[in-house]
mmCIF file with all atom_site columns, C-alpha atoms in Angstrom:
data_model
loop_
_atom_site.group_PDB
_atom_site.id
_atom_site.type_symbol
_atom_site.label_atom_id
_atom_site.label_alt_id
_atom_site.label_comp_id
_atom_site.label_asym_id
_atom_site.label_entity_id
_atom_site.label_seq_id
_atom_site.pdbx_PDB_ins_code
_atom_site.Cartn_x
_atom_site.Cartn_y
_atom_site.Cartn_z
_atom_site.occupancy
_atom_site.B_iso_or_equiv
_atom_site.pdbx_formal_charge
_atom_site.auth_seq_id
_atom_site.auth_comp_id
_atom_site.auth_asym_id
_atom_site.auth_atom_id
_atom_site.pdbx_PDB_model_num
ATOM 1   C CA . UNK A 1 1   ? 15.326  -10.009 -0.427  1.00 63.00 ? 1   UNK A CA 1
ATOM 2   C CA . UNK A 1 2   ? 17.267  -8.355  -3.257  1.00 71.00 ? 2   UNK A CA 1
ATOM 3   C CA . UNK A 1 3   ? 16.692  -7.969  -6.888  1.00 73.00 ? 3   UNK A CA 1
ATOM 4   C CA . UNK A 1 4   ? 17.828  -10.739 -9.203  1.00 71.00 ? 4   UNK A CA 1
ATOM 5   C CA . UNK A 1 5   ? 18.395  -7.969  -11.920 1.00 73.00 ? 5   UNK A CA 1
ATOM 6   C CA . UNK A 1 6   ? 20.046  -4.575  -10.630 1.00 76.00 ? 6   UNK A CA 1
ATOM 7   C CA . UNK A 1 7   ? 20.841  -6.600  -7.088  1.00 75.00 ? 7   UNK A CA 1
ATOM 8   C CA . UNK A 1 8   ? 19.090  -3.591  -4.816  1.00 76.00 ? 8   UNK A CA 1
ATOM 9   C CA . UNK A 1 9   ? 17.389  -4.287  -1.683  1.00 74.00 ? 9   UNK A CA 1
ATOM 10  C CA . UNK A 1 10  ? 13.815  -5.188  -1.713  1.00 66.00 ? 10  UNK A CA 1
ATOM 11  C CA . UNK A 1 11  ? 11.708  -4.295  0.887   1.00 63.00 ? 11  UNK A CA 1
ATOM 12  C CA . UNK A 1 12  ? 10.149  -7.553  3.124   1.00 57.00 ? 12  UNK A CA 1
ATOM 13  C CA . UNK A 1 13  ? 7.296   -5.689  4.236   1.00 59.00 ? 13  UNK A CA 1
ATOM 14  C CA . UNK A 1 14  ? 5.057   -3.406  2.570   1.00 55.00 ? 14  UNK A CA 1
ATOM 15  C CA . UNK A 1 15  ? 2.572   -0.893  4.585   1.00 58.00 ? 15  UNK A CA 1
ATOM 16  C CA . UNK A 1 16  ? -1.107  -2.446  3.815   1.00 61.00 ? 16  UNK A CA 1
ATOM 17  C CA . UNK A 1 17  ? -3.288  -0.750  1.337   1.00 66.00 ? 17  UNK A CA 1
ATOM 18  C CA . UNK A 1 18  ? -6.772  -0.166  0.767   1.00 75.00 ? 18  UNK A CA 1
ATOM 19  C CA . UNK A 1 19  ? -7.445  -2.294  -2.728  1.00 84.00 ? 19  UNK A CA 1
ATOM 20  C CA . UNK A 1 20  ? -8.065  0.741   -5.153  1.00 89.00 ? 20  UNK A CA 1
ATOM 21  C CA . UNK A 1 21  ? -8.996  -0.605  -8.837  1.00 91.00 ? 21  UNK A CA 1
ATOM 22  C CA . UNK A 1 22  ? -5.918  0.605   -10.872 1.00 90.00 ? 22  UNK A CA 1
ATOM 23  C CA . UNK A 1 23  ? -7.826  1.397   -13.932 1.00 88.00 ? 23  UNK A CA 1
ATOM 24  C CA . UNK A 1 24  ? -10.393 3.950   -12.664 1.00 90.00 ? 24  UNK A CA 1
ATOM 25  C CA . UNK A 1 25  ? -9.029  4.425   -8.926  1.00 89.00 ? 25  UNK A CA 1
ATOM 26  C CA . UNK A 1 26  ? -12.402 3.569   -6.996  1.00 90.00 ? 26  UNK A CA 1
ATOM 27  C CA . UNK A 1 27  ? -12.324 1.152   -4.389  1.00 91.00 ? 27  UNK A CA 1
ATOM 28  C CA . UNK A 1 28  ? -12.743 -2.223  -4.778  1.00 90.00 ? 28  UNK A CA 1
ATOM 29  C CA . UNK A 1 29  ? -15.691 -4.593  -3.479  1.00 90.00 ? 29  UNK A CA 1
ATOM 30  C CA . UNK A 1 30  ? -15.252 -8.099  -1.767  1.00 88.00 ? 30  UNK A CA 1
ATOM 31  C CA . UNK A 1 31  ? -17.355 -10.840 -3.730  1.00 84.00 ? 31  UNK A CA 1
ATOM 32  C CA . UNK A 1 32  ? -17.657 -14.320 -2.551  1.00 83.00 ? 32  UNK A CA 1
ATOM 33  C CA . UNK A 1 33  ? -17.935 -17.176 -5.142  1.00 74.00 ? 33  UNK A CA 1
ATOM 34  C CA . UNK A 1 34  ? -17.810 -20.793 -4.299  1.00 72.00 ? 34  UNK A CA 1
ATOM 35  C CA . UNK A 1 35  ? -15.937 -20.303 -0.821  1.00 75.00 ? 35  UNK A CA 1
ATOM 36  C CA . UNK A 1 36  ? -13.266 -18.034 -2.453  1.00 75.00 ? 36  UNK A CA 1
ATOM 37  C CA . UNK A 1 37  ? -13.084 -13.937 -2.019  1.00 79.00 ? 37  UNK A CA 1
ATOM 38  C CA . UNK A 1 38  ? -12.407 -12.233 -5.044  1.00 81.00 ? 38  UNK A CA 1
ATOM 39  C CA . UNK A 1 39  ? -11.824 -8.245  -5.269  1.00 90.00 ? 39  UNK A CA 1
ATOM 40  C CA . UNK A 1 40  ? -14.187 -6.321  -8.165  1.00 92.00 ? 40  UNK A CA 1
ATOM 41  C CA . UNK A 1 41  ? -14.115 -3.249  -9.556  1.00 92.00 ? 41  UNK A CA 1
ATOM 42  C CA . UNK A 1 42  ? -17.855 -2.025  -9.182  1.00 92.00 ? 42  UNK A CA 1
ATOM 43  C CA . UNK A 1 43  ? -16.924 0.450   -11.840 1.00 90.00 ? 43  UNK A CA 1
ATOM 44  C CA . UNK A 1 44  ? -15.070 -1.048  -14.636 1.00 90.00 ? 44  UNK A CA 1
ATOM 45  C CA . UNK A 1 45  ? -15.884 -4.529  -13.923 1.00 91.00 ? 45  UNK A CA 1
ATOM 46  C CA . UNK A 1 46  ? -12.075 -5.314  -13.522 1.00 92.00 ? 46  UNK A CA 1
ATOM 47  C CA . UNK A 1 47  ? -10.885 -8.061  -11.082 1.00 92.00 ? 47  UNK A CA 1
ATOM 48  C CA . UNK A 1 48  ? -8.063  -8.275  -8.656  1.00 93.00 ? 48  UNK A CA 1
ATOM 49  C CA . UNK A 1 49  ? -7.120  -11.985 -8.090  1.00 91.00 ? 49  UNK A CA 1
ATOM 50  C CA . UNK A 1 50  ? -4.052  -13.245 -5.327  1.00 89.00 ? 50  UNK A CA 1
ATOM 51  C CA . UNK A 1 51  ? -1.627  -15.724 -6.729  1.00 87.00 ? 51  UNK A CA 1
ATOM 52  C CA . UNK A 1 52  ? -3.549  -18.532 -5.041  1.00 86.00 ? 52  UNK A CA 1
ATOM 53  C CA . UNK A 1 53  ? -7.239  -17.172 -6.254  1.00 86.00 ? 53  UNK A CA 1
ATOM 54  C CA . UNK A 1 54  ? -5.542  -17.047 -9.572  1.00 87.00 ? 54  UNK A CA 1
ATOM 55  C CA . UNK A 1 55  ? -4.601  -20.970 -9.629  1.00 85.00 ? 55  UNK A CA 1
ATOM 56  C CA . UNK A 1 56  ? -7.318  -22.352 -8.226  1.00 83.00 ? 56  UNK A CA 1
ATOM 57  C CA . UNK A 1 57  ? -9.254  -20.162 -11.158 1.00 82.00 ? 57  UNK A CA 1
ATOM 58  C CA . UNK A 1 58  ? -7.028  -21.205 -13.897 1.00 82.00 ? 58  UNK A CA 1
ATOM 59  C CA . UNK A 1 59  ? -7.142  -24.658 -12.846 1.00 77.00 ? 59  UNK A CA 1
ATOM 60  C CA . UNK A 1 60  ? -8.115  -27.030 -15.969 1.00 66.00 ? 60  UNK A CA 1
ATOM 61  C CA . UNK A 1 61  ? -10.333 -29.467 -14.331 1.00 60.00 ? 61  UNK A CA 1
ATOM 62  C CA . UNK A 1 62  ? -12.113 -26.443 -12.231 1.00 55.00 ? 62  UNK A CA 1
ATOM 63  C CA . UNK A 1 63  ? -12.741 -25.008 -15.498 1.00 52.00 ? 63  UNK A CA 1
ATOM 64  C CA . UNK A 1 64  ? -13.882 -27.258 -17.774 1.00 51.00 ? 64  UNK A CA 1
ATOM 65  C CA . UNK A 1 65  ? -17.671 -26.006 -18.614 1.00 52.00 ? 65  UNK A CA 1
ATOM 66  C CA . UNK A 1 66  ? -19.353 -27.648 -21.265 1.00 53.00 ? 66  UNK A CA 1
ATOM 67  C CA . UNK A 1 67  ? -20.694 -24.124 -22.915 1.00 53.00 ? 67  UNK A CA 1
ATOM 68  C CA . UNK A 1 68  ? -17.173 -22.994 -22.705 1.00 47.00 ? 68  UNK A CA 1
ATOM 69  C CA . UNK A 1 69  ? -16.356 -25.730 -25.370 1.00 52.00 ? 69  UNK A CA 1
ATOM 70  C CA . UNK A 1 70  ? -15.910 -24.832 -28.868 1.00 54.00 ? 70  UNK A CA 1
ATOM 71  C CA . UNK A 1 71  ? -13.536 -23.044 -31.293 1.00 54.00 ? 71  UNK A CA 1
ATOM 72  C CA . UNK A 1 72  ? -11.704 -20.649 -29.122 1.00 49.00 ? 72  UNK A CA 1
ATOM 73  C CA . UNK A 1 73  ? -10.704 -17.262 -31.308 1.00 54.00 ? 73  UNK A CA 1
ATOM 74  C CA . UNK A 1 74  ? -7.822  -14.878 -30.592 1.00 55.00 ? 74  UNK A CA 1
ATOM 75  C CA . UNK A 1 75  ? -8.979  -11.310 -30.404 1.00 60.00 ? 75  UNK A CA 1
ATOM 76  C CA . UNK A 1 76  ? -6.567  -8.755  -31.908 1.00 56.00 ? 76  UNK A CA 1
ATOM 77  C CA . UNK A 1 77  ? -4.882  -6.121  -28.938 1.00 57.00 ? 77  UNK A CA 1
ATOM 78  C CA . UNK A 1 78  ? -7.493  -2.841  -29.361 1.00 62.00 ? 78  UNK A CA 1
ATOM 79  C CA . UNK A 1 79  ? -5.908  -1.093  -26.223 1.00 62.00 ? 79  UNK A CA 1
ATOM 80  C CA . UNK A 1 80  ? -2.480  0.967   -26.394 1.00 69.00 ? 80  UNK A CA 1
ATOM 81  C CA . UNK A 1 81  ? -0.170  -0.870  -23.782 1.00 76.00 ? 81  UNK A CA 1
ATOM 82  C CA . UNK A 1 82  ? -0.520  0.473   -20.817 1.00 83.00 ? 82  UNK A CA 1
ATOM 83  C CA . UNK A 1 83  ? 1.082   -0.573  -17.030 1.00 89.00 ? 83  UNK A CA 1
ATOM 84  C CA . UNK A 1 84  ? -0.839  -0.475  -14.494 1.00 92.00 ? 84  UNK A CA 1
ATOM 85  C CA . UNK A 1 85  ? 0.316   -0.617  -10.385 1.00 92.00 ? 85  UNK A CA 1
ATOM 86  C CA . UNK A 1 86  ? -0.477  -3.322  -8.392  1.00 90.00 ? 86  UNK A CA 1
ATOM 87  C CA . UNK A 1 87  ? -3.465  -3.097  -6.360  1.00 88.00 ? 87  UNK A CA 1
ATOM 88  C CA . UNK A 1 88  ? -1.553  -4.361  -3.191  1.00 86.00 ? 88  UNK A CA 1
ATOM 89  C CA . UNK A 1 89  ? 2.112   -2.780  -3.211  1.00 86.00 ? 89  UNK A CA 1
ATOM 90  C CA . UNK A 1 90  ? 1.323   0.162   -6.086  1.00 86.00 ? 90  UNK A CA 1
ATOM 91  C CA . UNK A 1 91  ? 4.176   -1.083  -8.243  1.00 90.00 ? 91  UNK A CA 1
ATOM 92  C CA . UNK A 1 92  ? 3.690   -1.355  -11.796 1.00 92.00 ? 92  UNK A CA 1
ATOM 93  C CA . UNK A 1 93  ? 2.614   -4.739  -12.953 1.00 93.00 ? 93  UNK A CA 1
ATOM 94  C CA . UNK A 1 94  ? 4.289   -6.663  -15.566 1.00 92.00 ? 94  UNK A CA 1
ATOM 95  C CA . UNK A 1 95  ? 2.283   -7.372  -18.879 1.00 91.00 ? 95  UNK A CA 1
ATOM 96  C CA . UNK A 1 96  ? 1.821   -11.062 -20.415 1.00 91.00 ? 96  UNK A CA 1
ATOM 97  C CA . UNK A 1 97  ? 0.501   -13.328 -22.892 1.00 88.00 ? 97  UNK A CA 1
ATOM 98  C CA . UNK A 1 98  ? -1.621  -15.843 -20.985 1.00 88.00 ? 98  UNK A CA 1
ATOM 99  C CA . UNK A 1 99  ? 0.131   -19.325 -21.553 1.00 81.00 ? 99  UNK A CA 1
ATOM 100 C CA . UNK A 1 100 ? 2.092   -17.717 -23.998 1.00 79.00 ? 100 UNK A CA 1
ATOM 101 C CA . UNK A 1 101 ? -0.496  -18.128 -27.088 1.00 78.00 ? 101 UNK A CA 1
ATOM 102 C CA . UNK A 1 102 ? -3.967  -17.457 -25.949 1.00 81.00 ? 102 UNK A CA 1
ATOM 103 C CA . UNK A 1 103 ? -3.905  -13.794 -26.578 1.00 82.00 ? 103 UNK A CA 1
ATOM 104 C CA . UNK A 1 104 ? -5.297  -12.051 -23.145 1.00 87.00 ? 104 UNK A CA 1
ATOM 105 C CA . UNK A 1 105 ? -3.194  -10.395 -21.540 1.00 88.00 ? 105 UNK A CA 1
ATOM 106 C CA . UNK A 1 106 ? -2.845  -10.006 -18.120 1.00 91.00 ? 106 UNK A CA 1
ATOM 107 C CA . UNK A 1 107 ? -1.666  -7.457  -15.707 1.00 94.00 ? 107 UNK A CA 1
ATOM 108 C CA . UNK A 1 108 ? 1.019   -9.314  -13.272 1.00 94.00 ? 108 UNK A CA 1
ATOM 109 C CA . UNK A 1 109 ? 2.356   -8.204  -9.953  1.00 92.00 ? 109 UNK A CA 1
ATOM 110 C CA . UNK A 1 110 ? 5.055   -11.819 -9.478  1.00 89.00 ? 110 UNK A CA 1
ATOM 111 C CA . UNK A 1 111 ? 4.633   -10.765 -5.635  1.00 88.00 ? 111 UNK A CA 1
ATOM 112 C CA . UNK A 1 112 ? 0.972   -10.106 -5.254  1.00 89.00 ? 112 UNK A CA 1
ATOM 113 C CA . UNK A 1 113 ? -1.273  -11.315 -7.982  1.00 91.00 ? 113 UNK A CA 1
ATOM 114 C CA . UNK A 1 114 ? -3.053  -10.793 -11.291 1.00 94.00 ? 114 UNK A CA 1
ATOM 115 C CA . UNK A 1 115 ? -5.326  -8.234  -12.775 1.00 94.00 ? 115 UNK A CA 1
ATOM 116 C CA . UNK A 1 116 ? -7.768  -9.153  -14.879 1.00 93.00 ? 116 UNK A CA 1
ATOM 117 C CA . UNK A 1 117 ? -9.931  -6.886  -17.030 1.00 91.00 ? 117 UNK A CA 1
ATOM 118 C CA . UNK A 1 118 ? -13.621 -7.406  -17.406 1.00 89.00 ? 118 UNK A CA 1
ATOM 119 C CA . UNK A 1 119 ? -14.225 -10.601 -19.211 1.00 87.00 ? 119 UNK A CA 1
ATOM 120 C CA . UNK A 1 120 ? -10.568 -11.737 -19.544 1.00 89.00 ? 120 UNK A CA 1
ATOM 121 C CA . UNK A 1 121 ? -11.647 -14.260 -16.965 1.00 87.00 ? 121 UNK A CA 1
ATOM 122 C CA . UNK A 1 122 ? -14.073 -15.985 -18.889 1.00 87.00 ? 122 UNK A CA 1
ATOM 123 C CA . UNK A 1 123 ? -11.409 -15.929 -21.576 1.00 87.00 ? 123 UNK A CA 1
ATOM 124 C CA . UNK A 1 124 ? -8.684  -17.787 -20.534 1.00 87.00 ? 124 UNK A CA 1
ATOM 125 C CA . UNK A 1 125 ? -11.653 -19.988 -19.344 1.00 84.00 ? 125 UNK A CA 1
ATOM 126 C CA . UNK A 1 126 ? -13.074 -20.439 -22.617 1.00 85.00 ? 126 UNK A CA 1
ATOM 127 C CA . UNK A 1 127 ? -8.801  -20.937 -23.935 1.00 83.00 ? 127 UNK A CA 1
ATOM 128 C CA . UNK A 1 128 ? -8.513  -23.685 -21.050 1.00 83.00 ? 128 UNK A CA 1
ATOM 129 C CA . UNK A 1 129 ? -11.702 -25.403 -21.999 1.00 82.00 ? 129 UNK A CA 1
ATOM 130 C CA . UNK A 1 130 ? -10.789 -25.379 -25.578 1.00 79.00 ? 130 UNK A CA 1
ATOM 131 C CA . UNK A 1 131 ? -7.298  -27.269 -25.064 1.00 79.00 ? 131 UNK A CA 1
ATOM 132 C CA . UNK A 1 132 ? -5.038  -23.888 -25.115 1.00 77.00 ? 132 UNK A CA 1
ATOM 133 C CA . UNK A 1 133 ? -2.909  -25.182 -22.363 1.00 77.00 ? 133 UNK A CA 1
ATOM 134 C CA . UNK A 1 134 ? -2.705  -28.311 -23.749 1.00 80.00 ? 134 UNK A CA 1
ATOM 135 C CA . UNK A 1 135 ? -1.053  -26.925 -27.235 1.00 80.00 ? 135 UNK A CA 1
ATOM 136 C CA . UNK A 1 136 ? 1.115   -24.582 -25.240 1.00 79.00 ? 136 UNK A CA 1
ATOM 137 C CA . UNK A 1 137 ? 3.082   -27.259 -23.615 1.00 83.00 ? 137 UNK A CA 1
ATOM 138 C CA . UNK A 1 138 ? 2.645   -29.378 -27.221 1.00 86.00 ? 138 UNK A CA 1
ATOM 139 C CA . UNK A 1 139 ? 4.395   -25.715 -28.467 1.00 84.00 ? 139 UNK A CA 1
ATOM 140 C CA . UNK A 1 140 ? 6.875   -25.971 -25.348 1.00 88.00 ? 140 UNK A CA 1
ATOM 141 C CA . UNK A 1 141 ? 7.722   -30.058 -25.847 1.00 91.00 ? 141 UNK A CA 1
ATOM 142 C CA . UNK A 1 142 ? 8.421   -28.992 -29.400 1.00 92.00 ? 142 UNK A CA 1
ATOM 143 C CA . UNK A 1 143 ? 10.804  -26.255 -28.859 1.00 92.00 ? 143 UNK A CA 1
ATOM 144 C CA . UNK A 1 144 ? 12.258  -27.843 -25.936 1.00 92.00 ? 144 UNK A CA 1
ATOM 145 C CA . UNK A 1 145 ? 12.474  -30.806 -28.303 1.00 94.00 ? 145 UNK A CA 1
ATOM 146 C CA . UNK A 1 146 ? 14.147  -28.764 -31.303 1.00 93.00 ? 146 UNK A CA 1
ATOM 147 C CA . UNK A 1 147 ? 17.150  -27.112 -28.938 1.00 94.00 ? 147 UNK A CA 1
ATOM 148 C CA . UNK A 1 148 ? 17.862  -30.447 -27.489 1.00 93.00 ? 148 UNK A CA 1
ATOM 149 C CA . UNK A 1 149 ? 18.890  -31.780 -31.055 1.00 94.00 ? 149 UNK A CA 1
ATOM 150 C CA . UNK A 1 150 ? 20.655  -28.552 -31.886 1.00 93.00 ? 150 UNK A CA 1
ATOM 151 C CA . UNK A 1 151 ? 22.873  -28.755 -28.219 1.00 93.00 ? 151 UNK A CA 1
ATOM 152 C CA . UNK A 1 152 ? 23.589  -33.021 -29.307 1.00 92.00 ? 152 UNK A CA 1
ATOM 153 C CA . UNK A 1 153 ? 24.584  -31.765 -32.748 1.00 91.00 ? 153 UNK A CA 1
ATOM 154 C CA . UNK A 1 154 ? 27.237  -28.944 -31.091 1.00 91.00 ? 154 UNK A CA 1
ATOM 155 C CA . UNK A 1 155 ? 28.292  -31.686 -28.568 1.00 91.00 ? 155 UNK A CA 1
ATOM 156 C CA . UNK A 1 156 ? 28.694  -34.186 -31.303 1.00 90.00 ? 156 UNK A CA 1
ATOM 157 C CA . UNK A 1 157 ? 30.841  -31.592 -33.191 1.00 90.00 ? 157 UNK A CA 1
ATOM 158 C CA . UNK A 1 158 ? 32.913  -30.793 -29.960 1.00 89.00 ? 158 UNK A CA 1
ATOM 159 C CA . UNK A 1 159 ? 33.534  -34.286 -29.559 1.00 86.00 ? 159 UNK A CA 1
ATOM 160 C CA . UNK A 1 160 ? 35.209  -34.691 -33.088 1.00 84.00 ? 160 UNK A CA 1
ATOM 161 C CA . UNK A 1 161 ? 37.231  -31.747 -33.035 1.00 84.00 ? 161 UNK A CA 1
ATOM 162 C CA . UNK A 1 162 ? 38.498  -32.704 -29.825 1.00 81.00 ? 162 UNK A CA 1
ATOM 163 C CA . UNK A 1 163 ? 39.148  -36.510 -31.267 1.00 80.00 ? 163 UNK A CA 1
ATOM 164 C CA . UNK A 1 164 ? 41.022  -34.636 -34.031 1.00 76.00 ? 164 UNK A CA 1
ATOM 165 C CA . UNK A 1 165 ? 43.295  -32.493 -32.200 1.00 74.00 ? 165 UNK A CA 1
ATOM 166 C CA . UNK A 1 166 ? 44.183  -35.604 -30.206 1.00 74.00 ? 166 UNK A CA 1
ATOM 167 C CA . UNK A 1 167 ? 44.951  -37.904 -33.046 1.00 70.00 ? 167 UNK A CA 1
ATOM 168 C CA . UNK A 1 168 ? 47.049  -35.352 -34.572 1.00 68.00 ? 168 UNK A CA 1
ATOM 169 C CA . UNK A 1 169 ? 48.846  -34.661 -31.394 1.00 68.00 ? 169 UNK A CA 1
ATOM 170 C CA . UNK A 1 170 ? 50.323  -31.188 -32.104 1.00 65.00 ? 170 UNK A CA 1
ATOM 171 C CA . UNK A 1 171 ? 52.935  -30.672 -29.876 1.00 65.00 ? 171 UNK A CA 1
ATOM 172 C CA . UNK A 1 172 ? 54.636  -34.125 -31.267 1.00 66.00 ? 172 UNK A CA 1
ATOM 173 C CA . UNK A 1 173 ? 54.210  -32.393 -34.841 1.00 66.00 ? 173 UNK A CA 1
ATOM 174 C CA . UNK A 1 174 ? 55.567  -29.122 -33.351 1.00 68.00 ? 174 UNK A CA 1
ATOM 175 C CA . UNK A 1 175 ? 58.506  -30.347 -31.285 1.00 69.00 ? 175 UNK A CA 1
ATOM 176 C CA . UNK A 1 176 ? 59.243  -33.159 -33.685 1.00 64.00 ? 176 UNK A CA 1
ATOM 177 C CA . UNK A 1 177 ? 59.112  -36.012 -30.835 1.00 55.00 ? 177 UNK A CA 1
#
């Protein structure tokens, strides 16, 4: 594997490790709900989810609570931004806005999994229940919408320029022919 940015090498296997929480560095528990394993932090409450464990709890329809249904608020950032390492390879996660508008953000390893702090589970819950992903992709549609009009308008403009330079044939007008 190598690095779609600097192009360096990247390692295929990494040497197991013992799931450490990466917030207060004490080791993490195995808890089983509904037939999946999930690792918690017995001392900051903090979650480590794998890729898959983090679809299948992200899914809309496995969401979708009743109580969870309501006016879903954005909470301003308290903590200073801080990167944390992955709890599997010890690299340092990438940070990011939960479907780009819901406002928890989550600590990202794109080879391992997610980190969630305590109760940022039950907050992109309460952001899927409440339509968030739905006006993300209405958000996405739109822009997508927008720079398709703007790339017809340049091709449009191409086109006539190139119509003009034809009609006026310049090397006839140059040459005289």
């Amino acid at each position: 594997l190598t690095c779609p940015l600097c192009g360096g090498r990247l390692p295929d296997r990494l040497e197991p490790r013992a799931p450490v929480c990466p917030r207060c560095h004490t080791a993490l528990a195995v808890h089983i709900h509904d037939k999946e394993e999930y690792d918690l932090c017995p001392g900051c409450g903090g979650m480590w989810l794998d890729r898959n464990e983090f679809h299948l709890a992200t899914r809309e329809f496995a969401v979708f609570k009743e109580e969870d249904k309501g006016q879903f608020f954005r909470e301003p950032f308290k903590d200073p931004l801080e990167y944390i390492p992955c709890v599997r390879c010890g690299k340092v996660m990438n940070r990011k806005n939960f479907g780009r508008i819901s406002g928890v953000l989550i600590d990202e390893c794109v080879r391992h999994g997610v980190w969630l702090d305590a109760g940022e589970l039950e907050k992109i819950q309460h952001f899927i229940a409440d339509g968030g992903l739905d006006m993300a992709r209405d958000r996405e549609i739109a822009k997508t919408r927008t720079e398709l009009k703007d790339l017809a308008t340049r091709v449009d403009q191409t086109a006539f320029t190139q119509k003009i330079i034809h009609f006026w044939n310049f090397k006839r007008w140059l040459f005289g022919r």
